[in-house]
PDB file of C-alpha atoms and ligand atoms in Angstrom:
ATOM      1  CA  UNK K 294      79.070 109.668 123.166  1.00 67.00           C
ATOM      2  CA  UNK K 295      75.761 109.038 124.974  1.00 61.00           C
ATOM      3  CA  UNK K 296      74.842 112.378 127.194  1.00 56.00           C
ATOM      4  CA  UNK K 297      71.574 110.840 128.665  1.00 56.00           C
ATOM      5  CA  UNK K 298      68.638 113.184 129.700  1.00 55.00           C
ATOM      6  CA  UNK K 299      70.427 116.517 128.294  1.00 69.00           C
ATOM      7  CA  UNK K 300      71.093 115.332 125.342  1.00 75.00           C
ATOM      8  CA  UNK K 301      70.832 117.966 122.410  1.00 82.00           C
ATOM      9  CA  UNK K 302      69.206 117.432 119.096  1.00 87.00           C
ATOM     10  CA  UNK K 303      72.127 116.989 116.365  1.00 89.00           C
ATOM     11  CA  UNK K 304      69.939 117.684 113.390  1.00 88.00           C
ATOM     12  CA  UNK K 305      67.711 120.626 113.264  1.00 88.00           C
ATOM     13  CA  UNK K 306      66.010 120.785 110.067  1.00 86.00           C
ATOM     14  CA  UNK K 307      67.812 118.266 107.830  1.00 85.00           C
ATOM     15  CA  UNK K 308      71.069 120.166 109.053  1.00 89.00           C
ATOM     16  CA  UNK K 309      74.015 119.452 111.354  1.00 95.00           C
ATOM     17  CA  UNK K 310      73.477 122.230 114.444  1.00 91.00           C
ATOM     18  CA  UNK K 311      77.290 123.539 112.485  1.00 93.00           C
ATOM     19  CA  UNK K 312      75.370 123.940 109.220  1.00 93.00           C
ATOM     20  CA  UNK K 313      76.846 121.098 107.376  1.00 96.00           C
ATOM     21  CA  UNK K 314      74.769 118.372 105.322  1.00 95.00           C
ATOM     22  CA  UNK K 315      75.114 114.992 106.974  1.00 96.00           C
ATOM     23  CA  UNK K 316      77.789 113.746 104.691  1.00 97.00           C
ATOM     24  CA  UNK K 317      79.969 116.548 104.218  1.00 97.00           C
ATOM     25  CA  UNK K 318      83.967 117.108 105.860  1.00 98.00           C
ATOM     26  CA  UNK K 319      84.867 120.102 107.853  1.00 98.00           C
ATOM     27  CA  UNK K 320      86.939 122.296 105.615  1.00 98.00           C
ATOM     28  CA  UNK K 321      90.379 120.987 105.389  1.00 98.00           C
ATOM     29  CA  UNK K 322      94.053 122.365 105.270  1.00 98.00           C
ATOM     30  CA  UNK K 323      97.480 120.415 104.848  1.00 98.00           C
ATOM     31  CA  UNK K 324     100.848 121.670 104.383  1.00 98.00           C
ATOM     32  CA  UNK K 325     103.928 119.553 104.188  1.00 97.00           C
ATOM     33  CA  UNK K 326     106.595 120.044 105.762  1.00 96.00           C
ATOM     34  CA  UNK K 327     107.538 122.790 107.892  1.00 96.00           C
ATOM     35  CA  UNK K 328     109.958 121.269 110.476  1.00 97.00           C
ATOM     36  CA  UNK K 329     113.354 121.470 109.553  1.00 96.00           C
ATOM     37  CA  UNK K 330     115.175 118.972 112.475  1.00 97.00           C
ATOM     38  CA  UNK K 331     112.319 116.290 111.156  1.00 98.00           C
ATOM     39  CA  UNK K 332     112.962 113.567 108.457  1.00 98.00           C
ATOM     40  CA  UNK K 333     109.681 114.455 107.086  1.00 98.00           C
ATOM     41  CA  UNK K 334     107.033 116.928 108.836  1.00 98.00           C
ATOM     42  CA  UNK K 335     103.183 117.965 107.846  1.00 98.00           C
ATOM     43  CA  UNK K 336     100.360 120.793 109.340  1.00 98.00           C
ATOM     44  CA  UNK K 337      96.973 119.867 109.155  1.00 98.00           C
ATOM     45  CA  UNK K 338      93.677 122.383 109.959  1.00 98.00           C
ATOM     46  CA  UNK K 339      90.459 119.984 109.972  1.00 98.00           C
ATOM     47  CA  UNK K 340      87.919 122.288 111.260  1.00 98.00           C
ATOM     48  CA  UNK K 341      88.739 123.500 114.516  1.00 97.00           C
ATOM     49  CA  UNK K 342      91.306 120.616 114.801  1.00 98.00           C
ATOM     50  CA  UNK K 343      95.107 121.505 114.553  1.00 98.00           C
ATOM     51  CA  UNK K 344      97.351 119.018 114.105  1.00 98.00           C
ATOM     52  CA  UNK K 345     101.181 118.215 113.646  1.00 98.00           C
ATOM     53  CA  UNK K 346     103.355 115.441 112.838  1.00 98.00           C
ATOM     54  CA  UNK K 347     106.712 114.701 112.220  1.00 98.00           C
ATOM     55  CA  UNK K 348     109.057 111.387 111.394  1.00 98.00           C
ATOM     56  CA  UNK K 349     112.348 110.710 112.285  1.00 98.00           C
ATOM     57  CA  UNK K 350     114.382 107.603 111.335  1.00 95.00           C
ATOM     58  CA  UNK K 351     115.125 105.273 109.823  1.00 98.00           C
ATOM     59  CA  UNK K 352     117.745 105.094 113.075  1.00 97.00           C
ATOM     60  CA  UNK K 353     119.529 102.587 114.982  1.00 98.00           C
ATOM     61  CA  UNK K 354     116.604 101.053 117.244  1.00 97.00           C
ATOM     62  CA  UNK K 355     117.694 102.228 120.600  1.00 97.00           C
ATOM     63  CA  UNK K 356     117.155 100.719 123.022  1.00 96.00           C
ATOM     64  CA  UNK K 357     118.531  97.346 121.873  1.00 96.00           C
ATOM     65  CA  UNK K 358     115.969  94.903 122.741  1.00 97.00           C
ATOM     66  CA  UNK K 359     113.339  96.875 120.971  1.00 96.00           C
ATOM     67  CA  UNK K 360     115.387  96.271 117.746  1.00 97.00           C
ATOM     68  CA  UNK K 361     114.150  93.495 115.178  1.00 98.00           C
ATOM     69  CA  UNK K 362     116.377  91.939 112.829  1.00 97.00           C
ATOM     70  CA  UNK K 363     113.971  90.967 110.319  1.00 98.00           C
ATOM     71  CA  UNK K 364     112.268  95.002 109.698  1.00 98.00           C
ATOM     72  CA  UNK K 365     111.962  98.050 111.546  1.00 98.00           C
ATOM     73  CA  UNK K 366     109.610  99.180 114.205  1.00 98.00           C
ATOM     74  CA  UNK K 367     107.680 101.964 114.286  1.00 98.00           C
ATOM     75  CA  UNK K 368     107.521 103.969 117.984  1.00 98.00           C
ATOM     76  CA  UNK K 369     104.715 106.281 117.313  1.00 98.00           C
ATOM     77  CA  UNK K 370     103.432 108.906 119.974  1.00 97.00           C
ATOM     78  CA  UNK K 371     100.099 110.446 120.056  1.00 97.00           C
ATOM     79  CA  UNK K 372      99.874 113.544 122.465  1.00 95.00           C
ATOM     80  CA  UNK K 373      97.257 116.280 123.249  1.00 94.00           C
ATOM     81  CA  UNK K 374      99.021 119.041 123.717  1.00 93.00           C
ATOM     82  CA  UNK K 375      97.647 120.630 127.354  1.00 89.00           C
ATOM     83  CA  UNK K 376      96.141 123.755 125.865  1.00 90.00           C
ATOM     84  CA  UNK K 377      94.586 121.987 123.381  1.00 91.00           C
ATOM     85  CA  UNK K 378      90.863 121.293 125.048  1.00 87.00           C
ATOM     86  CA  UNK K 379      89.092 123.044 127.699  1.00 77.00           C
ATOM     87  CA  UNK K 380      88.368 119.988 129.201  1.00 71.00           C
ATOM     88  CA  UNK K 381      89.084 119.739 132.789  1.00 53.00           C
ATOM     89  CA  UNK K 382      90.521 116.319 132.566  1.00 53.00           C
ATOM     90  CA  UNK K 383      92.864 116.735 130.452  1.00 58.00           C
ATOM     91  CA  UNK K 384      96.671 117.350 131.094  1.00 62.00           C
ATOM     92  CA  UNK K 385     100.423 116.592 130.289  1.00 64.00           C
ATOM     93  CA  UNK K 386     101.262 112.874 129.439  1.00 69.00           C
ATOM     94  CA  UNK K 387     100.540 109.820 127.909  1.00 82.00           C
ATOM     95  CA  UNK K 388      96.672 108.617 129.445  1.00 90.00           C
ATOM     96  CA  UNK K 389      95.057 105.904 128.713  1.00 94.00           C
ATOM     97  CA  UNK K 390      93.175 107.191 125.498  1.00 94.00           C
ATOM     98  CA  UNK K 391      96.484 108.442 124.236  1.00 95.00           C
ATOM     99  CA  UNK K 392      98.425 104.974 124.672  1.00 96.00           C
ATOM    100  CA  UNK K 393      95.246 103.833 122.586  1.00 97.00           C
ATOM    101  CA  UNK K 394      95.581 106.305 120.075  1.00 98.00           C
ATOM    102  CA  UNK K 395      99.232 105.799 119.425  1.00 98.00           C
ATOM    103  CA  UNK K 396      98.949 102.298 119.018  1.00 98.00           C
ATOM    104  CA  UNK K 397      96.011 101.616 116.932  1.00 98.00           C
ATOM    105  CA  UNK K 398      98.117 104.925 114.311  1.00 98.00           C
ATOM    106  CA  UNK K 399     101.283 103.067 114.447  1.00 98.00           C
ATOM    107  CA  UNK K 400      99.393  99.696 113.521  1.00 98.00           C
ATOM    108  CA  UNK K 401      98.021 101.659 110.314  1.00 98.00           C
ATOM    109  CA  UNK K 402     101.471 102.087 109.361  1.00 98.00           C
ATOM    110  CA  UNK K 403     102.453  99.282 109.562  1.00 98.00           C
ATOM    111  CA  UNK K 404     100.475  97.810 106.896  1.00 98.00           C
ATOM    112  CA  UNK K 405     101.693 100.125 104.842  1.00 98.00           C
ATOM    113  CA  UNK K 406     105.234 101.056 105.481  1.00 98.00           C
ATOM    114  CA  UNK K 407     108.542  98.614 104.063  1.00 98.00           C
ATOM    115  CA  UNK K 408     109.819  97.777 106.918  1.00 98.00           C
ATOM    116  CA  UNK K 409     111.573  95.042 105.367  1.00 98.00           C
ATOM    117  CA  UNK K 410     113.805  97.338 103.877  1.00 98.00           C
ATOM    118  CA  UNK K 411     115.063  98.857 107.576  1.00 98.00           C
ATOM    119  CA  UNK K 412     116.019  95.401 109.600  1.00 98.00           C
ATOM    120  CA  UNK K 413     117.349  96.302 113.431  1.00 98.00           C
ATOM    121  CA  UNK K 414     116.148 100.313 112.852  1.00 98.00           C
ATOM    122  CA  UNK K 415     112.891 102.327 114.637  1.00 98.00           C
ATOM    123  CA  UNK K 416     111.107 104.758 112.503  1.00 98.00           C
ATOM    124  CA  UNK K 417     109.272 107.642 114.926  1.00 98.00           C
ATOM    125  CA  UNK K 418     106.212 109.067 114.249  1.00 98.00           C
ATOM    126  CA  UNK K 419     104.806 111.916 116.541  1.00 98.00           C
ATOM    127  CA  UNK K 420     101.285 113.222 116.303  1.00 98.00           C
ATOM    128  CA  UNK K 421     100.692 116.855 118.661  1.00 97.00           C
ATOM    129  CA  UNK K 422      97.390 117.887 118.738  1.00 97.00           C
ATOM    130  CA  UNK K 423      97.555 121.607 119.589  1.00 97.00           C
ATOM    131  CA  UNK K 424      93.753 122.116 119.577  1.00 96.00           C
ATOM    132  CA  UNK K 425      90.877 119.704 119.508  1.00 96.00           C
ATOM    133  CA  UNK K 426      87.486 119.182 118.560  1.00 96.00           C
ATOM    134  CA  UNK K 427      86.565 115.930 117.958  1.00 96.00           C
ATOM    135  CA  UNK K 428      88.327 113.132 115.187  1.00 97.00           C
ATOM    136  CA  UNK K 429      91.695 114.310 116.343  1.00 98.00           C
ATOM    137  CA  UNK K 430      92.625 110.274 115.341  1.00 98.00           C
ATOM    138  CA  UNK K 431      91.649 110.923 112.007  1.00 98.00           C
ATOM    139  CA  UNK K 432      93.516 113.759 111.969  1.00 98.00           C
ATOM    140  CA  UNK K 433      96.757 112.708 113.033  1.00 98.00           C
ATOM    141  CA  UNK K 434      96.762 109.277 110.996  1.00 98.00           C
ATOM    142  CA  UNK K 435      96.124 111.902 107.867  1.00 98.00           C
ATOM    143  CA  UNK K 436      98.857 114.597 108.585  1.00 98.00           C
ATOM    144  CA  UNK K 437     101.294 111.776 109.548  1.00 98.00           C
ATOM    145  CA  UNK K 438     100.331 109.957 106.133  1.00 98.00           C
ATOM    146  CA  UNK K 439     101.969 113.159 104.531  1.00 98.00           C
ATOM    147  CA  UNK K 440     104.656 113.440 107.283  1.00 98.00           C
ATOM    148  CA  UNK K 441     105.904 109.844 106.107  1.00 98.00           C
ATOM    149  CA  UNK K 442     105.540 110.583 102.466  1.00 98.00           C
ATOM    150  CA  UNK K 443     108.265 114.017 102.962  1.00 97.00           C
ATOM    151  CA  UNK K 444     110.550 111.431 104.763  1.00 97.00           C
ATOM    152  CA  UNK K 445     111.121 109.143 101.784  1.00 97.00           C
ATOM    153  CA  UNK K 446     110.149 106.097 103.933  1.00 98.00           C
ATOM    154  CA  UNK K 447     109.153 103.853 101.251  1.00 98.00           C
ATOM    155  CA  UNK K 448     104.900 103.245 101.551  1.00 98.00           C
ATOM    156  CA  UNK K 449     102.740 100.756  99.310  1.00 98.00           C
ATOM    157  CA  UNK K 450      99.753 103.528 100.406  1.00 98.00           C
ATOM    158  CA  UNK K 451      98.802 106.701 101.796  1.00 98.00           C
ATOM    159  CA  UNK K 452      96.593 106.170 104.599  1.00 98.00           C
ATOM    160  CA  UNK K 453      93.584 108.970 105.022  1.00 98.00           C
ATOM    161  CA  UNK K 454      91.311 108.740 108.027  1.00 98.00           C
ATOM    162  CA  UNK K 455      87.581 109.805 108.624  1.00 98.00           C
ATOM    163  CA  UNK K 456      85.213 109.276 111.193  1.00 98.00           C
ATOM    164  CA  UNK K 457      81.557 108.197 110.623  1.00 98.00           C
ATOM    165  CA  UNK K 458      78.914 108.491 113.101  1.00 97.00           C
ATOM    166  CA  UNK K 459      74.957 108.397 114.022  1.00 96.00           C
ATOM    167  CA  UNK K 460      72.767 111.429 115.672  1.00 92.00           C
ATOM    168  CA  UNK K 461      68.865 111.287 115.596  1.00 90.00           C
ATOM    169  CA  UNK K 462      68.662 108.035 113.401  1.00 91.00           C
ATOM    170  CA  UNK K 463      71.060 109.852 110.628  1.00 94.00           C
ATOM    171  CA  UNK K 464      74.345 108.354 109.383  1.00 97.00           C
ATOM    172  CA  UNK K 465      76.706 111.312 109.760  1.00 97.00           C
ATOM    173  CA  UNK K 466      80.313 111.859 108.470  1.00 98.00           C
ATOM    174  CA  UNK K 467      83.590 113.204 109.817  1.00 98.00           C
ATOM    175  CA  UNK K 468      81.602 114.013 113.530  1.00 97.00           C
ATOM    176  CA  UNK K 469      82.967 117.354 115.439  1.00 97.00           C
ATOM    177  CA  UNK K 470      83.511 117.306 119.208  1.00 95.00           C
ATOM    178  CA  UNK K 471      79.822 118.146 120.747  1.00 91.00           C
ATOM    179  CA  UNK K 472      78.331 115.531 117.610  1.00 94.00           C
ATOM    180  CA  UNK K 473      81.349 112.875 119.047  1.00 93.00           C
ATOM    181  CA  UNK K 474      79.874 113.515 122.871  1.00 91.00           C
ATOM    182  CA  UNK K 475      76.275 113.683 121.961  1.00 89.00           C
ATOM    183  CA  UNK K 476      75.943 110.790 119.284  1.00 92.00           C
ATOM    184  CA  UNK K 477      74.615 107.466 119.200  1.00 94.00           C
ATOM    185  CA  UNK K 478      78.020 106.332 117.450  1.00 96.00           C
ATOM    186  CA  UNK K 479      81.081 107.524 116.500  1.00 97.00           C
ATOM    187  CA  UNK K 480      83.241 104.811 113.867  1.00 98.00           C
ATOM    188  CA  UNK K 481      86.387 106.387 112.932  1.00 98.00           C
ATOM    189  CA  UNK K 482      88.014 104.539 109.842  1.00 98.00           C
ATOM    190  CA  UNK K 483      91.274 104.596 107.891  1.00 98.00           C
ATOM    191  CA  UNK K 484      91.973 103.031 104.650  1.00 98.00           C
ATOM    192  CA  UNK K 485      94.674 102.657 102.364  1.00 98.00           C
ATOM    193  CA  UNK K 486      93.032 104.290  98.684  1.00 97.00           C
ATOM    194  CA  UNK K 487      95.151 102.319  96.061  1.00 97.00           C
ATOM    195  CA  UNK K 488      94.188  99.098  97.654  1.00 95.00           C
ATOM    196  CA  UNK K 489      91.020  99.655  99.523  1.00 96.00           C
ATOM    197  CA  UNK K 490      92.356  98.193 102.438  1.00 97.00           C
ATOM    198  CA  UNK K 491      90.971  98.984 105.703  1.00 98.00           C
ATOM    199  CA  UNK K 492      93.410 100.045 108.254  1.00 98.00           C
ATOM    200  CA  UNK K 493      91.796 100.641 111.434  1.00 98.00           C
ATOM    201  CA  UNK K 494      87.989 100.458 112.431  1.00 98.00           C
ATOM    202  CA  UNK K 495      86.880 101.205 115.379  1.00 98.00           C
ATOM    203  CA  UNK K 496      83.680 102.063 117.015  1.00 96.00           C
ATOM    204  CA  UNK K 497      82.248 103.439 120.015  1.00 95.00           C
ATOM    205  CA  UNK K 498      78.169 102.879 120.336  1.00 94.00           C
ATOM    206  CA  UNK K 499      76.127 100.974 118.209  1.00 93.00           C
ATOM    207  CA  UNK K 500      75.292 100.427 114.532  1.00 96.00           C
ATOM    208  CA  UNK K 501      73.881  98.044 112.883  1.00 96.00           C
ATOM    209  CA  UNK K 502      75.693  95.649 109.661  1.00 96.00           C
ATOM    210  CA  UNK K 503      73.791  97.612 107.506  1.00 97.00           C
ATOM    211  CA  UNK K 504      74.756 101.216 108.919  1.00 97.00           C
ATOM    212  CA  UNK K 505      78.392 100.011 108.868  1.00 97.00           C
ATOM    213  CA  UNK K 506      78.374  99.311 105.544  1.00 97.00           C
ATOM    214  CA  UNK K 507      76.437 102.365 104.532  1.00 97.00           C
ATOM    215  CA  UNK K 508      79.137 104.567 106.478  1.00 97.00           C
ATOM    216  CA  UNK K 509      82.075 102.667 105.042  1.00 98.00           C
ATOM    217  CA  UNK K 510      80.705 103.898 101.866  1.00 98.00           C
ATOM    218  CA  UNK K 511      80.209 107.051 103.018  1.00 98.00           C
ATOM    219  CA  UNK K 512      84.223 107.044 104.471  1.00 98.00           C
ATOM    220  CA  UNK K 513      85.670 105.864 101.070  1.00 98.00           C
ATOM    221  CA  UNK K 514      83.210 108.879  99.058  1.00 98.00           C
ATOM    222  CA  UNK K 515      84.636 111.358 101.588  1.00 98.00           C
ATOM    223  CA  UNK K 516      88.214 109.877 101.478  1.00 98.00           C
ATOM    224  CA  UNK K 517      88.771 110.535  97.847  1.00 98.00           C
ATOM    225  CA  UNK K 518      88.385 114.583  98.973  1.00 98.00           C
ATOM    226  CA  UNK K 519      90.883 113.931 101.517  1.00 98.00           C
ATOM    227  CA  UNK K 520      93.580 111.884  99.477  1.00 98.00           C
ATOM    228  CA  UNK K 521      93.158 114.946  96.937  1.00 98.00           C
ATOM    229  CA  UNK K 522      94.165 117.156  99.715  1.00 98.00           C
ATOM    230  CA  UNK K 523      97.352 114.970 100.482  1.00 98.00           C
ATOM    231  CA  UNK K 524      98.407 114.390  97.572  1.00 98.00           C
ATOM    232  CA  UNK K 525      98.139 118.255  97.081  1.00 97.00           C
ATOM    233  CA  UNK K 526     100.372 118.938  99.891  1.00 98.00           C
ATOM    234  CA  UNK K 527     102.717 116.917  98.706  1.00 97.00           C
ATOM    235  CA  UNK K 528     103.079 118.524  95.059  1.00 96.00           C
ATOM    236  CA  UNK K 529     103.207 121.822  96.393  1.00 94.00           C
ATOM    237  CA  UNK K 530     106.571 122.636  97.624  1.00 88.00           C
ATOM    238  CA  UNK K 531     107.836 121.361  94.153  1.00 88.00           C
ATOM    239  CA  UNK K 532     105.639 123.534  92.375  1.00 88.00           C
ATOM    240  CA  UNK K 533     106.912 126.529  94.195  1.00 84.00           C
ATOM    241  CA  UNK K 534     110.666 125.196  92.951  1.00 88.00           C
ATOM    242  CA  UNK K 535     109.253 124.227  89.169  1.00 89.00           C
ATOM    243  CA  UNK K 536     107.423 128.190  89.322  1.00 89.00           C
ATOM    244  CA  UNK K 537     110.968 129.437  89.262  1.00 90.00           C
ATOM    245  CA  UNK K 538     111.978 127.719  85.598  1.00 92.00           C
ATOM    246  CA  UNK K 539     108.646 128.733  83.724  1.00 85.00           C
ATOM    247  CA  UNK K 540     109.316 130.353  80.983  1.00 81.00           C
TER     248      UNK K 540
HETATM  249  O1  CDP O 238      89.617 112.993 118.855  1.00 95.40           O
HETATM  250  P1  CDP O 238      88.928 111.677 118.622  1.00 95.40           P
HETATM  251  O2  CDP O 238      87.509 111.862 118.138  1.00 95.40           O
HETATM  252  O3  CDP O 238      89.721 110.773 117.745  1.00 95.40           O
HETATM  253  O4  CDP O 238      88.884 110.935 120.019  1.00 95.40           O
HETATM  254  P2  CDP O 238      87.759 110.911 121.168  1.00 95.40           P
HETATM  255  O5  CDP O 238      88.376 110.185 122.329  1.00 95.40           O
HETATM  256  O6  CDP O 238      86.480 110.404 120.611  1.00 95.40           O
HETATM  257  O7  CDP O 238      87.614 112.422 121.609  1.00 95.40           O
HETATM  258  C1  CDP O 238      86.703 113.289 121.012  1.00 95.40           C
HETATM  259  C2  CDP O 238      87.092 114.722 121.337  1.00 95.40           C
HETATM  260  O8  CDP O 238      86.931 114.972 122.728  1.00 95.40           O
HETATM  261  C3  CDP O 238      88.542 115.078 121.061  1.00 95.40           C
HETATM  262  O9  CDP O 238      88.787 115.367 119.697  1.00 95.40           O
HETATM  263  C4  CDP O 238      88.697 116.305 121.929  1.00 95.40           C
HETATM  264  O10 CDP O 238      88.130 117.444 121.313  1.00 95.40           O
HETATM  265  C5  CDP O 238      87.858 115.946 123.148  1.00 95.40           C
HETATM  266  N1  CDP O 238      88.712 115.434 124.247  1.00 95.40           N
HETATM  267  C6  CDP O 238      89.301 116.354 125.104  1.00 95.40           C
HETATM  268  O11 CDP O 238      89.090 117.547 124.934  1.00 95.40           O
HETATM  269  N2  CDP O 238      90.109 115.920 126.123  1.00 95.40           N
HETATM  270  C7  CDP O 238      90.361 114.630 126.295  1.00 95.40           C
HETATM  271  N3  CDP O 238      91.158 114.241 127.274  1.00 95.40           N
HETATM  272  C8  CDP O 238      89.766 113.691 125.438  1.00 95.40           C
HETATM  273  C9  CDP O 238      88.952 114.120 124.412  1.00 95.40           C
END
């Protein structure tokens, strides 16, 4: 965000400086599964970002006094992986971004997971970035969406994220690392598609009511490409079983 005097124009000719028109995703890839230790497990590729996650649980809440007897609480873990940027600042270990991260993701699912049905257990969620370029939030509340869904943990929704933003007076969607330091705002967003609900919004720089609006639009258009892609991942491994029995 910001970059003062240096910064770089973001649109060159009615296109993003990665070719992209302003409201169009970086390609995406998701695969479910993959880990076999993992209650449920998912891969995502979202542009240059490469993300994991896996859930484990429903368990015994360990230690004790982070048990509740009425539902189940969800530990969730954000973590760049060390390798993952060439940024000079970053390293091994929860920072202060990442205890932000990993607390705004686990209060997305906890709109929508039952916890109700899992009194006095924890349900784990881990998110590893192995390499980064901007939206890596998004990213991770996405793959873990599918992570959750392999598990079995019982959802009312599966959460996508996206991230909208502003360069050079344009509204721009799903923002890649040098468009994240550069811009004039940077609103990453995650909503629940069956009921609309808005799951976490955040926002770093300025827009105005009527560019919020305009990019929450812009989120939900977008989002219907990415709950496609989850919901693809998702079919897939039992189309590779059902491929067997064609006759
Ligand atoms: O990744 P996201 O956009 O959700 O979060 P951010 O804090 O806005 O970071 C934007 C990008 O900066 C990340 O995706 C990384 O590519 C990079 N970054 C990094 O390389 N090292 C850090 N310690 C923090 C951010």
């Amino acid at each position: 965000m910001g970059g003062g005097a240096n910064k770089p124009e973001l649109i060159v000719n009615g296109k993003r400086l990665d070719g992209r028109g302003f409201d169009e995703l970086r390609p995406i890839k998701i695969v479910a599964g993959g880990l076999k230790n993992a209650a449920g497990s998912a891969y995502l590729e979202w542009g240059n970002n490469k993300v994991l996650a896996a859930v484990y649980g429903p368990k015994e809440a360990l230690p004790k006094h982070t048990q509740d007897p009425e539902k189940a609480v969800i530990k969730c873990r954000y973590a760049m992986a060390p390798f993952s940027s060439l940024e000079e600042h970053n390293r091994s270990g929860p920072n202060r971004r990442a205890i932000e991260i990993s607390k705004v993701t686990k209060e997305v699912f906890e709109n929508v997971i039952m916890l109700e049905d899992f009194p006095g257990s924890e349900i784990d969620i881990y998110i590893e970035v192995l390499q980064s370029d901007g939206g890596t939030r998004a990213a991770g509340i996405t793959c873990a969406s599918v992570a959750l869904a392999m598990s079995g943990i019982p959802m009312t929704d599966l959460p996508y994220a996206v991230s909208v933003g502003k360069a050079n007076g344009h509204l721009i969607l799903d923002l890649n690392k040098s468009e994240d330091n550069f811009s004039d705002a940077d609103m990453p967003i995650a909503i629940g598609p069956r009921t609309g609900d808005i799951l976490l919004l955040q926002m770093d720089g300025d827009l105005s009511k009527e560019e919020v609006g305009r990019g929450l639009t812009m989120a939900k258009k977008a989002g219907e490409i990415v709950s496609k892609l989850q919901m693809d991942a998702l079919r897939a491994p039992y189309e590779k079983i059902l491929e067997r029995y064609k006759v």
